[in-house]
JSON list of C-alpha atoms in Angstrom, two decimals:
[
{"chain": "A", "resi": 9, "resn": "UNK", "atom": "CA", "xyz": [-21.31, -31.67, 40.70]},
{"chain": "A", "resi": 10, "resn": "UNK", "atom": "CA", "xyz": [-19.09, -28.71, 42.29]},
{"chain": "A", "resi": 11, "resn": "UNK", "atom": "CA", "xyz": [-20.99, -25.62, 43.33]},
{"chain": "A", "resi": 12, "resn": "UNK", "atom": "CA", "xyz": [-19.94, -22.44, 44.90]},
{"chain": "A", "resi": 13, "resn": "UNK", "atom": "CA", "xyz": [-20.13, -22.49, 48.18]},
{"chain": "A", "resi": 14, "resn": "UNK", "atom": "CA", "xyz": [-20.55, -18.79, 49.09]},
{"chain": "A", "resi": 15, "resn": "UNK", "atom": "CA", "xyz": [-22.41, -16.09, 47.63]},
{"chain": "A", "resi": 16, "resn": "UNK", "atom": "CA", "xyz": [-20.13, -14.03, 45.20]},
{"chain": "A", "resi": 17, "resn": "UNK", "atom": "CA", "xyz": [-20.81, -10.70, 46.30]},
{"chain": "A", "resi": 18, "resn": "UNK", "atom": "CA", "xyz": [-21.39, -7.13, 43.84]},
{"chain": "A", "resi": 19, "resn": "UNK", "atom": "CA", "xyz": [-18.22, -5.80, 45.36]},
{"chain": "A", "resi": 20, "resn": "UNK", "atom": "CA", "xyz": [-16.13, -8.91, 44.40]},
{"chain": "A", "resi": 21, "resn": "UNK", "atom": "CA", "xyz": [-17.46, -8.44, 40.93]},
{"chain": "A", "resi": 22, "resn": "UNK", "atom": "CA", "xyz": [-16.80, -4.87, 40.68]},
{"chain": "A", "resi": 23, "resn": "UNK", "atom": "CA", "xyz": [-13.19, -5.17, 42.12]},
{"chain": "A", "resi": 24, "resn": "UNK", "atom": "CA", "xyz": [-12.41, -7.77, 39.60]},
{"chain": "A", "resi": 25, "resn": "UNK", "atom": "CA", "xyz": [-13.79, -5.50, 36.59]},
{"chain": "A", "resi": 26, "resn": "UNK", "atom": "CA", "xyz": [-12.03, -2.48, 38.05]},
{"chain": "A", "resi": 27, "resn": "UNK", "atom": "CA", "xyz": [-9.10, -3.54, 35.52]},
{"chain": "A", "resi": 28, "resn": "UNK", "atom": "CA", "xyz": [-11.62, -4.36, 32.51]},
{"chain": "A", "resi": 29, "resn": "UNK", "atom": "CA", "xyz": [-10.98, -0.90, 30.44]},
{"chain": "A", "resi": 30, "resn": "UNK", "atom": "CA", "xyz": [-9.76, -0.22, 27.02]},
{"chain": "A", "resi": 31, "resn": "UNK", "atom": "CA", "xyz": [-7.03, 2.45, 26.87]},
{"chain": "A", "resi": 32, "resn": "UNK", "atom": "CA", "xyz": [-7.36, 5.37, 24.42]},
{"chain": "A", "resi": 33, "resn": "UNK", "atom": "CA", "xyz": [-5.34, 5.32, 21.39]},
{"chain": "A", "resi": 34, "resn": "UNK", "atom": "CA", "xyz": [-2.26, 7.85, 21.36]},
{"chain": "A", "resi": 35, "resn": "UNK", "atom": "CA", "xyz": [-2.70, 10.12, 18.45]},
{"chain": "A", "resi": 36, "resn": "UNK", "atom": "CA", "xyz": [-0.16, 12.73, 17.13]},
{"chain": "A", "resi": 37, "resn": "UNK", "atom": "CA", "xyz": [-0.51, 15.54, 15.01]},
{"chain": "A", "resi": 38, "resn": "UNK", "atom": "CA", "xyz": [0.18, 15.73, 11.28]},
{"chain": "A", "resi": 39, "resn": "UNK", "atom": "CA", "xyz": [2.70, 18.28, 10.72]},
{"chain": "A", "resi": 40, "resn": "UNK", "atom": "CA", "xyz": [1.29, 18.84, 7.21]},
{"chain": "A", "resi": 41, "resn": "UNK", "atom": "CA", "xyz": [-2.43, 19.34, 7.94]},
{"chain": "A", "resi": 42, "resn": "UNK", "atom": "CA", "xyz": [-2.38, 19.25, 11.68]},
{"chain": "A", "resi": 43, "resn": "UNK", "atom": "CA", "xyz": [-5.31, 16.64, 11.71]},
{"chain": "A", "resi": 44, "resn": "UNK", "atom": "CA", "xyz": [-4.77, 14.02, 14.73]},
{"chain": "A", "resi": 45, "resn": "UNK", "atom": "CA", "xyz": [-3.16, 10.69, 13.26]},
{"chain": "A", "resi": 46, "resn": "UNK", "atom": "CA", "xyz": [-2.07, 7.67, 14.29]},
{"chain": "A", "resi": 47, "resn": "UNK", "atom": "CA", "xyz": [1.94, 7.85, 14.92]},
{"chain": "A", "resi": 48, "resn": "UNK", "atom": "CA", "xyz": [4.55, 6.29, 12.26]},
{"chain": "A", "resi": 49, "resn": "UNK", "atom": "CA", "xyz": [1.97, 6.12, 9.76]},
{"chain": "A", "resi": 50, "resn": "UNK", "atom": "CA", "xyz": [0.85, 8.44, 6.67]},
{"chain": "A", "resi": 51, "resn": "UNK", "atom": "CA", "xyz": [-1.86, 10.96, 7.48]},
{"chain": "A", "resi": 52, "resn": "UNK", "atom": "CA", "xyz": [-5.29, 9.64, 6.26]},
{"chain": "A", "resi": 53, "resn": "UNK", "atom": "CA", "xyz": [-6.55, 12.79, 5.58]},
{"chain": "A", "resi": 54, "resn": "UNK", "atom": "CA", "xyz": [-3.75, 14.66, 3.65]},
{"chain": "A", "resi": 55, "resn": "UNK", "atom": "CA", "xyz": [-1.90, 11.52, 2.69]},
{"chain": "A", "resi": 56, "resn": "UNK", "atom": "CA", "xyz": [1.56, 12.92, 3.75]},
{"chain": "A", "resi": 57, "resn": "UNK", "atom": "CA", "xyz": [4.39, 11.23, 5.85]},
{"chain": "A", "resi": 58, "resn": "UNK", "atom": "CA", "xyz": [7.72, 12.82, 6.36]},
{"chain": "A", "resi": 59, "resn": "UNK", "atom": "CA", "xyz": [7.28, 15.64, 4.12]},
{"chain": "A", "resi": 60, "resn": "UNK", "atom": "CA", "xyz": [5.81, 13.45, 1.06]},
{"chain": "A", "resi": 61, "resn": "UNK", "atom": "CA", "xyz": [4.64, 10.29, 0.39]},
{"chain": "A", "resi": 62, "resn": "UNK", "atom": "CA", "xyz": [1.14, 11.08, -0.97]},
{"chain": "A", "resi": 63, "resn": "UNK", "atom": "CA", "xyz": [-1.50, 8.53, -1.06]},
{"chain": "A", "resi": 64, "resn": "UNK", "atom": "CA", "xyz": [-3.35, 10.00, -3.78]},
{"chain": "A", "resi": 65, "resn": "UNK", "atom": "CA", "xyz": [-6.05, 12.02, -2.13]},
{"chain": "A", "resi": 66, "resn": "UNK", "atom": "CA", "xyz": [-9.35, 12.65, -3.63]},
{"chain": "A", "resi": 67, "resn": "UNK", "atom": "CA", "xyz": [-9.66, 16.26, -3.27]},
{"chain": "A", "resi": 68, "resn": "UNK", "atom": "CA", "xyz": [-6.26, 16.59, -5.09]},
{"chain": "A", "resi": 69, "resn": "UNK", "atom": "CA", "xyz": [-7.89, 15.76, -8.14]},
{"chain": "A", "resi": 70, "resn": "UNK", "atom": "CA", "xyz": [-10.72, 18.16, -8.20]},
{"chain": "B", "resi": 5, "resn": "UNK", "atom": "CA", "xyz": [12.35, -19.99, 22.87]},
{"chain": "B", "resi": 6, "resn": "UNK", "atom": "CA", "xyz": [12.22, -18.38, 19.28]},
{"chain": "B", "resi": 7, "resn": "UNK", "atom": "CA", "xyz": [15.15, -19.86, 18.07]},
{"chain": "B", "resi": 8, "resn": "UNK", "atom": "CA", "xyz": [15.18, -20.88, 14.31]},
{"chain": "B", "resi": 9, "resn": "UNK", "atom": "CA", "xyz": [12.10, -19.25, 13.79]},
{"chain": "B", "resi": 10, "resn": "UNK", "atom": "CA", "xyz": [12.85, -16.25, 11.60]},
{"chain": "B", "resi": 11, "resn": "UNK", "atom": "CA", "xyz": [10.75, -14.81, 8.92]},
{"chain": "B", "resi": 12, "resn": "UNK", "atom": "CA", "xyz": [7.00, -15.33, 7.87]},
{"chain": "B", "resi": 13, "resn": "UNK", "atom": "CA", "xyz": [5.07, -18.01, 6.78]},
{"chain": "B", "resi": 14, "resn": "UNK", "atom": "CA", "xyz": [2.28, -15.84, 5.23]},
{"chain": "B", "resi": 15, "resn": "UNK", "atom": "CA", "xyz": [-0.38, -18.61, 6.13]},
{"chain": "B", "resi": 16, "resn": "UNK", "atom": "CA", "xyz": [0.80, -20.22, 2.95]},
{"chain": "B", "resi": 17, "resn": "UNK", "atom": "CA", "xyz": [2.69, -23.39, 1.87]},
{"chain": "B", "resi": 18, "resn": "UNK", "atom": "CA", "xyz": [6.25, -23.24, 0.31]},
{"chain": "B", "resi": 19, "resn": "UNK", "atom": "CA", "xyz": [5.32, -23.22, -3.17]},
{"chain": "B", "resi": 20, "resn": "UNK", "atom": "CA", "xyz": [2.53, -20.50, -2.71]},
{"chain": "B", "resi": 21, "resn": "UNK", "atom": "CA", "xyz": [4.79, -18.40, -0.64]},
{"chain": "B", "resi": 22, "resn": "UNK", "atom": "CA", "xyz": [7.82, -18.37, -3.19]},
{"chain": "B", "resi": 23, "resn": "UNK", "atom": "CA", "xyz": [5.37, -17.60, -5.66]},
{"chain": "B", "resi": 24, "resn": "UNK", "atom": "CA", "xyz": [3.74, -14.80, -4.07]},
{"chain": "B", "resi": 25, "resn": "UNK", "atom": "CA", "xyz": [7.32, -13.28, -2.99]},
{"chain": "B", "resi": 26, "resn": "UNK", "atom": "CA", "xyz": [8.29, -13.27, -6.61]},
{"chain": "B", "resi": 27, "resn": "UNK", "atom": "CA", "xyz": [5.26, -11.78, -7.93]},
{"chain": "B", "resi": 28, "resn": "UNK", "atom": "CA", "xyz": [5.65, -8.99, -5.24]},
{"chain": "B", "resi": 29, "resn": "UNK", "atom": "CA", "xyz": [9.37, -8.62, -5.99]},
{"chain": "B", "resi": 30, "resn": "UNK", "atom": "CA", "xyz": [8.78, -8.19, -9.74]},
{"chain": "B", "resi": 31, "resn": "UNK", "atom": "CA", "xyz": [6.02, -5.86, -9.46]},
{"chain": "B", "resi": 32, "resn": "UNK", "atom": "CA", "xyz": [8.13, -3.70, -7.13]},
{"chain": "B", "resi": 33, "resn": "UNK", "atom": "CA", "xyz": [10.89, -3.63, -9.51]},
{"chain": "B", "resi": 34, "resn": "UNK", "atom": "CA", "xyz": [8.59, -2.94, -12.57]},
{"chain": "B", "resi": 35, "resn": "UNK", "atom": "CA", "xyz": [6.14, -0.25, -10.65]},
{"chain": "B", "resi": 36, "resn": "UNK", "atom": "CA", "xyz": [8.59, 1.03, -8.14]},
{"chain": "B", "resi": 37, "resn": "UNK", "atom": "CA", "xyz": [5.96, 1.35, -5.82]},
{"chain": "B", "resi": 38, "resn": "UNK", "atom": "CA", "xyz": [3.36, -1.20, -4.59]},
{"chain": "B", "resi": 39, "resn": "UNK", "atom": "CA", "xyz": [0.77, -1.18, -1.65]},
{"chain": "B", "resi": 40, "resn": "UNK", "atom": "CA", "xyz": [0.46, -4.30, 0.17]},
{"chain": "B", "resi": 41, "resn": "UNK", "atom": "CA", "xyz": [-0.03, -5.43, 3.80]},
{"chain": "B", "resi": 42, "resn": "UNK", "atom": "CA", "xyz": [2.56, -4.64, 6.62]},
{"chain": "B", "resi": 43, "resn": "UNK", "atom": "CA", "xyz": [3.87, -8.45, 6.53]},
{"chain": "B", "resi": 44, "resn": "UNK", "atom": "CA", "xyz": [4.24, -9.05, 3.02]},
{"chain": "B", "resi": 45, "resn": "UNK", "atom": "CA", "xyz": [6.18, -5.79, 2.95]},
{"chain": "B", "resi": 46, "resn": "UNK", "atom": "CA", "xyz": [8.35, -6.94, 5.46]},
{"chain": "B", "resi": 47, "resn": "UNK", "atom": "CA", "xyz": [8.68, -10.55, 4.37]},
{"chain": "B", "resi": 48, "resn": "UNK", "atom": "CA", "xyz": [9.41, -9.52, 0.71]},
{"chain": "B", "resi": 49, "resn": "UNK", "atom": "CA", "xyz": [12.30, -6.90, 1.44]},
{"chain": "B", "resi": 50, "resn": "UNK", "atom": "CA", "xyz": [15.02, -9.15, 1.77]},
{"chain": "B", "resi": 51, "resn": "UNK", "atom": "CA", "xyz": [14.21, -10.86, -1.48]},
{"chain": "B", "resi": 52, "resn": "UNK", "atom": "CA", "xyz": [14.43, -7.28, -3.30]},
{"chain": "B", "resi": 53, "resn": "UNK", "atom": "CA", "xyz": [17.70, -6.59, -1.99]},
{"chain": "B", "resi": 54, "resn": "UNK", "atom": "CA", "xyz": [19.21, -10.00, -3.05]},
{"chain": "B", "resi": 55, "resn": "UNK", "atom": "CA", "xyz": [17.76, -9.20, -6.60]},
{"chain": "B", "resi": 56, "resn": "UNK", "atom": "CA", "xyz": [19.46, -5.46, -6.20]},
{"chain": "B", "resi": 57, "resn": "UNK", "atom": "CA", "xyz": [22.67, -7.01, -5.32]},
{"chain": "B", "resi": 58, "resn": "UNK", "atom": "CA", "xyz": [22.67, -9.48, -8.32]},
{"chain": "B", "resi": 59, "resn": "UNK", "atom": "CA", "xyz": [21.83, -6.34, -10.45]},
{"chain": "B", "resi": 60, "resn": "UNK", "atom": "CA", "xyz": [25.02, -4.64, -9.14]},
{"chain": "B", "resi": 61, "resn": "UNK", "atom": "CA", "xyz": [27.15, -7.60, -10.11]},
{"chain": "B", "resi": 62, "resn": "UNK", "atom": "CA", "xyz": [25.78, -7.33, -13.68]},
{"chain": "B", "resi": 63, "resn": "UNK", "atom": "CA", "xyz": [27.39, -10.33, -15.13]},
{"chain": "B", "resi": 64, "resn": "UNK", "atom": "CA", "xyz": [25.50, -13.11, -17.24]},
{"chain": "B", "resi": 65, "resn": "UNK", "atom": "CA", "xyz": [25.65, -15.33, -14.19]},
{"chain": "B", "resi": 66, "resn": "UNK", "atom": "CA", "xyz": [23.98, -12.81, -12.01]},
{"chain": "B", "resi": 67, "resn": "UNK", "atom": "CA", "xyz": [21.63, -11.99, -14.74]},
{"chain": "B", "resi": 68, "resn": "UNK", "atom": "CA", "xyz": [20.48, -15.63, -15.45]},
{"chain": "B", "resi": 69, "resn": "UNK", "atom": "CA", "xyz": [20.03, -16.03, -11.41]},
{"chain": "B", "resi": 70, "resn": "UNK", "atom": "CA", "xyz": [17.99, -13.02, -11.46]},
{"chain": "B", "resi": 71, "resn": "UNK", "atom": "CA", "xyz": [15.71, -14.16, -14.20]},
{"chain": "B", "resi": 72, "resn": "UNK", "atom": "CA", "xyz": [15.09, -17.39, -12.62]},
{"chain": "B", "resi": 73, "resn": "UNK", "atom": "CA", "xyz": [13.40, -15.55, -9.70]},
{"chain": "B", "resi": 74, "resn": "UNK", "atom": "CA", "xyz": [11.83, -12.64, -11.62]},
{"chain": "B", "resi": 75, "resn": "UNK", "atom": "CA", "xyz": [8.64, -13.24, -13.44]},
{"chain": "B", "resi": 76, "resn": "UNK", "atom": "CA", "xyz": [9.14, -11.29, -16.65]},
{"chain": "B", "resi": 77, "resn": "UNK", "atom": "CA", "xyz": [12.24, -10.40, -19.08]},
{"chain": "B", "resi": 78, "resn": "UNK", "atom": "CA", "xyz": [11.17, -6.65, -18.51]},
{"chain": "B", "resi": 79, "resn": "UNK", "atom": "CA", "xyz": [11.66, -6.96, -14.75]},
{"chain": "B", "resi": 80, "resn": "UNK", "atom": "CA", "xyz": [15.23, -8.09, -15.20]},
{"chain": "B", "resi": 81, "resn": "UNK", "atom": "CA", "xyz": [16.09, -5.70, -18.15]},
{"chain": "B", "resi": 82, "resn": "UNK", "atom": "CA", "xyz": [14.88, -2.93, -16.00]},
{"chain": "B", "resi": 83, "resn": "UNK", "atom": "CA", "xyz": [16.51, -4.10, -12.66]},
{"chain": "B", "resi": 84, "resn": "UNK", "atom": "CA", "xyz": [19.79, -4.31, -14.36]},
{"chain": "B", "resi": 85, "resn": "UNK", "atom": "CA", "xyz": [19.76, -1.30, -16.57]},
{"chain": "B", "resi": 86, "resn": "UNK", "atom": "CA", "xyz": [18.15, 1.22, -14.33]},
{"chain": "B", "resi": 87, "resn": "UNK", "atom": "CA", "xyz": [17.35, 0.17, -10.89]},
{"chain": "B", "resi": 88, "resn": "UNK", "atom": "CA", "xyz": [20.74, -1.37, -9.72]},
{"chain": "B", "resi": 89, "resn": "UNK", "atom": "CA", "xyz": [22.94, 1.20, -10.90]},
{"chain": "B", "resi": 90, "resn": "UNK", "atom": "CA", "xyz": [21.22, 3.91, -8.90]},
{"chain": "B", "resi": 91, "resn": "UNK", "atom": "CA", "xyz": [22.36, 2.29, -5.42]},
{"chain": "B", "resi": 92, "resn": "UNK", "atom": "CA", "xyz": [26.36, 2.06, -6.58]},
{"chain": "B", "resi": 93, "resn": "UNK", "atom": "CA", "xyz": [27.36, 3.64, -3.23]},
{"chain": "B", "resi": 94, "resn": "UNK", "atom": "CA", "xyz": [24.55, 1.88, -1.00]},
{"chain": "B", "resi": 95, "resn": "UNK", "atom": "CA", "xyz": [25.17, -1.26, 0.88]},
{"chain": "B", "resi": 96, "resn": "UNK", "atom": "CA", "xyz": [21.43, -2.60, 1.35]},
{"chain": "B", "resi": 97, "resn": "UNK", "atom": "CA", "xyz": [18.51, -0.56, 2.61]},
{"chain": "B", "resi": 98, "resn": "UNK", "atom": "CA", "xyz": [16.97, 0.02, -0.87]},
{"chain": "B", "resi": 99, "resn": "UNK", "atom": "CA", "xyz": [13.51, 0.20, 0.12]},
{"chain": "B", "resi": 100, "resn": "UNK", "atom": "CA", "xyz": [11.45, 2.46, 1.97]},
{"chain": "B", "resi": 101, "resn": "UNK", "atom": "CA", "xyz": [8.30, 0.92, 3.67]},
{"chain": "B", "resi": 102, "resn": "UNK", "atom": "CA", "xyz": [5.66, 3.19, 4.79]},
{"chain": "B", "resi": 103, "resn": "UNK", "atom": "CA", "xyz": [2.73, 2.32, 6.96]},
{"chain": "B", "resi": 104, "resn": "UNK", "atom": "CA", "xyz": [-0.81, 3.67, 5.87]},
{"chain": "B", "resi": 105, "resn": "UNK", "atom": "CA", "xyz": [-3.74, 2.70, 7.54]},
{"chain": "B", "resi": 106, "resn": "UNK", "atom": "CA", "xyz": [-5.87, -0.42, 7.92]},
{"chain": "B", "resi": 107, "resn": "UNK", "atom": "CA", "xyz": [-7.90, -1.84, 5.20]},
{"chain": "B", "resi": 108, "resn": "UNK", "atom": "CA", "xyz": [-11.55, -1.48, 5.07]},
{"chain": "B", "resi": 109, "resn": "UNK", "atom": "CA", "xyz": [-13.14, -4.92, 5.22]},
{"chain": "B", "resi": 110, "resn": "UNK", "atom": "CA", "xyz": [-10.56, -7.42, 6.66]},
{"chain": "B", "resi": 111, "resn": "UNK", "atom": "CA", "xyz": [-8.63, -4.33, 8.78]},
{"chain": "B", "resi": 112, "resn": "UNK", "atom": "CA", "xyz": [-5.36, -5.35, 7.23]},
{"chain": "B", "resi": 113, "resn": "UNK", "atom": "CA", "xyz": [-2.47, -3.37, 8.17]},
{"chain": "B", "resi": 114, "resn": "UNK", "atom": "CA", "xyz": [-1.48, -1.32, 4.84]},
{"chain": "B", "resi": 115, "resn": "UNK", "atom": "CA", "xyz": [1.86, -0.57, 4.07]},
{"chain": "B", "resi": 116, "resn": "UNK", "atom": "CA", "xyz": [3.57, 0.84, 0.76]},
{"chain": "B", "resi": 117, "resn": "UNK", "atom": "CA", "xyz": [6.77, -0.22, -0.54]},
{"chain": "B", "resi": 118, "resn": "UNK", "atom": "CA", "xyz": [8.78, 2.05, -2.63]},
{"chain": "B", "resi": 119, "resn": "UNK", "atom": "CA", "xyz": [12.19, 1.73, -3.95]},
{"chain": "B", "resi": 120, "resn": "UNK", "atom": "CA", "xyz": [14.57, 4.48, -2.69]},
{"chain": "B", "resi": 121, "resn": "UNK", "atom": "CA", "xyz": [15.64, 7.49, -5.53]},
{"chain": "B", "resi": 122, "resn": "UNK", "atom": "CA", "xyz": [12.04, 6.52, -7.35]},
{"chain": "B", "resi": 123, "resn": "UNK", "atom": "CA", "xyz": [10.36, 9.53, -6.09]},
{"chain": "B", "resi": 124, "resn": "UNK", "atom": "CA", "xyz": [10.68, 11.37, -9.26]},
{"chain": "B", "resi": 125, "resn": "UNK", "atom": "CA", "xyz": [9.28, 8.90, -11.44]},
{"chain": "B", "resi": 126, "resn": "UNK", "atom": "CA", "xyz": [6.60, 8.02, -8.87]},
{"chain": "B", "resi": 127, "resn": "UNK", "atom": "CA", "xyz": [5.46, 11.77, -8.72]},
{"chain": "B", "resi": 128, "resn": "UNK", "atom": "CA", "xyz": [5.60, 11.88, -12.52]},
{"chain": "B", "resi": 129, "resn": "UNK", "atom": "CA", "xyz": [3.32, 8.81, -13.07]},
{"chain": "B", "resi": 130, "resn": "UNK", "atom": "CA", "xyz": [0.99, 10.30, -10.40]},
{"chain": "B", "resi": 131, "resn": "UNK", "atom": "CA", "xyz": [0.74, 13.44, -12.33]},
{"chain": "B", "resi": 132, "resn": "UNK", "atom": "CA", "xyz": [0.03, 11.71, -15.56]},
{"chain": "B", "resi": 133, "resn": "UNK", "atom": "CA", "xyz": [-2.16, 9.74, -13.84]},
{"chain": "B", "resi": 134, "resn": "UNK", "atom": "CA", "xyz": [-4.09, 12.76, -12.40]},
{"chain": "B", "resi": 135, "resn": "UNK", "atom": "CA", "xyz": [-4.12, 14.74, -15.55]},
{"chain": "B", "resi": 136, "resn": "UNK", "atom": "CA", "xyz": [-5.61, 11.68, -17.58]},
{"chain": "B", "resi": 137, "resn": "UNK", "atom": "CA", "xyz": [-8.23, 11.63, -14.61]},
{"chain": "B", "resi": 138, "resn": "UNK", "atom": "CA", "xyz": [-9.31, 15.55, -15.26]},
{"chain": "B", "resi": 139, "resn": "UNK", "atom": "CA", "xyz": [-9.30, 14.90, -18.76]},
{"chain": "B", "resi": 140, "resn": "UNK", "atom": "CA", "xyz": [-11.58, 12.12, -18.79]},
{"chain": "B", "resi": 141, "resn": "UNK", "atom": "CA", "xyz": [-13.56, 13.87, -16.12]},
{"chain": "B", "resi": 142, "resn": "UNK", "atom": "CA", "xyz": [-14.08, 16.74, -18.61]},
{"chain": "B", "resi": 143, "resn": "UNK", "atom": "CA", "xyz": [-15.13, 14.32, -21.59]},
{"chain": "B", "resi": 144, "resn": "UNK", "atom": "CA", "xyz": [-17.53, 12.87, -19.55]},
{"chain": "B", "resi": 145, "resn": "UNK", "atom": "CA", "xyz": [-19.00, 16.22, -18.53]},
{"chain": "B", "resi": 146, "resn": "UNK", "atom": "CA", "xyz": [-19.13, 17.29, -22.43]},
{"chain": "B", "resi": 147, "resn": "UNK", "atom": "CA", "xyz": [-20.75, 14.08, -23.10]},
{"chain": "B", "resi": 148, "resn": "UNK", "atom": "CA", "xyz": [-23.36, 14.43, -20.37]},
{"chain": "B", "resi": 149, "resn": "UNK", "atom": "CA", "xyz": [-24.00, 18.23, -21.49]},
{"chain": "B", "resi": 150, "resn": "UNK", "atom": "CA", "xyz": [-24.45, 17.14, -25.20]},
{"chain": "B", "resi": 151, "resn": "UNK", "atom": "CA", "xyz": [-26.83, 14.00, -24.35]},
{"chain": "B", "resi": 152, "resn": "UNK", "atom": "CA", "xyz": [-28.83, 16.39, -22.06]},
{"chain": "B", "resi": 153, "resn": "UNK", "atom": "CA", "xyz": [-28.92, 19.04, -24.94]},
{"chain": "B", "resi": 154, "resn": "UNK", "atom": "CA", "xyz": [-30.17, 16.08, -27.35]},
{"chain": "B", "resi": 155, "resn": "UNK", "atom": "CA", "xyz": [-32.82, 14.75, -25.10]},
{"chain": "B", "resi": 156, "resn": "UNK", "atom": "CA", "xyz": [-34.26, 18.37, -24.61]},
{"chain": "B", "resi": 157, "resn": "UNK", "atom": "CA", "xyz": [-34.41, 18.94, -28.49]},
{"chain": "B", "resi": 158, "resn": "UNK", "atom": "CA", "xyz": [-36.05, 15.63, -29.02]},
{"chain": "B", "resi": 159, "resn": "UNK", "atom": "CA", "xyz": [-38.43, 16.36, -26.16]},
{"chain": "B", "resi": 160, "resn": "UNK", "atom": "CA", "xyz": [-39.20, 19.83, -27.95]},
{"chain": "B", "resi": 161, "resn": "UNK", "atom": "CA", "xyz": [-39.73, 18.17, -31.13]},
{"chain": "B", "resi": 162, "resn": "UNK", "atom": "CA", "xyz": [-42.25, 15.69, -29.73]},
{"chain": "B", "resi": 163, "resn": "UNK", "atom": "CA", "xyz": [-43.95, 18.52, -28.09]},
{"chain": "B", "resi": 164, "resn": "UNK", "atom": "CA", "xyz": [-44.19, 20.46, -31.14]},
{"chain": "B", "resi": 165, "resn": "UNK", "atom": "CA", "xyz": [-45.56, 17.53, -33.07]},
{"chain": "B", "resi": 166, "resn": "UNK", "atom": "CA", "xyz": [-48.03, 16.65, -30.34]},
{"chain": "B", "resi": 167, "resn": "UNK", "atom": "CA", "xyz": [-49.27, 20.40, -30.57]},
{"chain": "B", "resi": 168, "resn": "UNK", "atom": "CA", "xyz": [-49.74, 19.75, -34.35]}
]
């Protein structure tokens, strides 16, 4: 059975993993409620996109 | 190469996919706005536009072709009488697809599909629904109050009987 010939150092492991990271999601500001939201999507807080497009929000009914 | 790979299969066989798209198109014509996944929204767009083009033709043959695709007569009538005349000076692009968030449960990418020019009817619909909701809430509150009052009265009479 094939086996590793040499010891694999911590440094090698760390170097390999140096690029293993997640990137932060880029968020834009909702022009209606100034909450941070995903770009090109209706705002989940106020339901607005490009001035209207309300996804009926619970707060509005009360 | 991705030659000849246009369109979406939606994980369904041909009949299932055709039925799904027909249902989506019919629903959109009847409701003017539907909530679905982004992929389904994109897949249904050309079919809706073809139906509206048929509606613009307006002759009997076009009506029969539309009736063969749409699921209900009401949808055909609405398409020919109210929806297609709206787009007289517009060549395609009758839909608006707005990206929503991600669905709780399966993380599906949600989109809202609307017919352009239906904002007014949609707003009216929404207002009506909100009014209905407030009315129902009011009724519920009243029912709760009267039930509570009754309970209280019953408890009082019971207490009075026990005292005797």
